[in-house]
Tab-separated table of C-alpha atoms in Angstrom:
chain	number	residue	atom	x	y	z
A	1	MET	CA	6.270	22.999	-4.960
A	2	SER	CA	2.841	23.837	-6.282
A	3	ALA	CA	0.621	25.996	-4.100
A	4	ASP	CA	-2.633	24.805	-5.710
A	5	PHE	CA	-4.104	22.461	-3.104
A	6	SER	CA	-7.504	22.178	-4.804
A	7	ARG	CA	-6.342	19.586	-7.338
A	8	ASN	CA	-6.273	15.845	-6.733
A	9	ALA	CA	-3.092	14.147	-5.599
A	10	ARG	CA	-0.917	13.546	-8.642
A	11	THR	CA	2.332	11.982	-7.532
A	12	SER	CA	2.720	8.439	-6.307
A	13	LEU	CA	3.821	9.696	-2.910
A	14	ASP	CA	0.673	11.823	-2.581
A	15	ARG	CA	-1.489	8.841	-3.504
A	16	GLU	CA	0.369	6.678	-0.988
A	17	TYR	CA	-0.261	9.233	1.768
A	18	ALA	CA	-3.945	9.296	0.821
A	19	TYR	CA	-4.140	5.481	1.036
A	20	MET	CA	-2.422	5.629	4.443
A	21	ALA	CA	-4.815	8.296	5.741
A	22	TYR	CA	-7.929	6.462	4.526
A	23	GLY	CA	-6.603	3.222	5.998
A	24	MET	CA	-5.951	4.812	9.376
A	25	ILE	CA	-9.452	6.261	9.515
A	26	ALA	CA	-10.993	2.992	8.338
A	27	GLY	CA	-9.073	1.134	11.047
A	28	ALA	CA	-9.697	3.601	13.858
A	29	VAL	CA	-13.485	3.619	13.597
A	30	PRO	CA	-14.011	-0.136	14.149
A	31	GLY	CA	-11.248	-0.110	16.756
A	32	ILE	CA	-13.022	2.567	18.763
A	33	VAL	CA	-16.334	0.742	18.449
A	34	ALA	CA	-14.677	-2.451	19.670
A	35	GLY	CA	-13.168	-0.470	22.554
A	36	PHE	CA	-16.614	0.792	23.549
A	37	VAL	CA	-18.018	-2.749	23.470
A	38	VAL	CA	-15.217	-4.129	25.641
A	39	ALA	CA	-15.431	-1.152	28.006
A	40	ALA	CA	-19.159	-1.690	28.452
A	41	PHE	CA	-18.493	-5.085	30.023
A	42	VAL	CA	-15.067	-4.618	31.609
A	43	GLY	CA	-14.873	-0.913	32.447
A	44	HIS	CA	-11.956	1.505	32.058
A	45	ALA	CA	-13.265	3.066	28.831
A	46	ALA	CA	-10.274	5.317	28.153
A	47	MET	CA	-7.847	2.422	28.319
A	48	TRP	CA	-9.817	0.118	26.013
A	49	LEU	CA	-10.591	2.871	23.515
A	50	SER	CA	-6.935	3.791	23.232
A	51	VAL	CA	-5.792	0.160	22.977
A	52	PHE	CA	-8.298	-0.951	20.342
A	53	GLY	CA	-8.188	2.395	18.516
A	54	GLY	CA	-4.397	2.210	18.312
A	55	ILE	CA	-4.472	-1.363	17.054
A	56	GLY	CA	-7.063	-0.358	14.436
A	57	ILE	CA	-4.971	2.602	13.298
A	58	VAL	CA	-1.839	0.478	12.901
A	59	LEU	CA	-3.709	-2.266	11.028
A	60	GLY	CA	-5.363	0.315	8.775
A	61	LEU	CA	-2.020	1.979	8.085
A	62	VAL	CA	-0.378	-1.302	7.098
A	63	THR	CA	-3.392	-2.282	4.980
A	64	GLY	CA	-3.351	1.091	3.216
A	65	ILE	CA	0.336	0.748	2.388
A	66	LEU	CA	-0.120	-2.789	1.076
A	67	LEU	CA	-3.129	-1.792	-1.040
A	68	HIS	CA	-1.213	1.110	-2.553
A	69	ARG	CA	1.774	-1.072	-3.402
A	70	ARG	CA	-0.440	-3.763	-4.896
A	71	ARG	CA	-2.461	-1.354	-7.041
A	72	HIS	CA	0.442	0.820	-8.152
A	73	ALA	CA	3.168	-1.795	-8.589
A	74	PRO	CA	5.520	-1.168	-11.526
A	75	GLY	CA	4.565	-4.442	-13.224
A	76	VAL	CA	0.820	-3.790	-13.146
A	77	THR	CA	-0.586	-2.632	-16.464
A	78	GLU	CA	-3.251	0.026	-16.387
A	79	GLY	CA	-6.567	-0.350	-18.123
A	80	PRO	CA	-7.559	1.996	-20.961
A	81	ARG	CA	-9.774	4.117	-18.698
A	82	GLU	CA	-6.935	4.715	-16.240
A	83	ARG	CA	-4.596	5.952	-18.989
A	84	GLY	CA	-7.011	8.676	-19.984
A	85	ALA	CA	-8.467	7.047	-23.100
A	86	ALA	CA	-11.913	8.036	-24.259
A	87	PRO	CA	-14.765	5.776	-23.149
A	88	GLU	CA	-15.860	3.189	-25.664
């Protein structure tokens, strides 16, 4: 295992973990905001933040996994810029 953590993720598994992490963050933020909005009218802020934040995290996780599989499917051909070709 390489100890150089300063380089970008190179393996498919590393990229999948990155998609999952970005998806969870992208889902948690709107979930927490929605929890604050509901808590402003209903009360019990901790409960609504955890419920909507958890739902957002799960939805973001699933979306991140699906996006990774769609973009890195074995049948998808890469464009010339993604293969490392020189710009035209």
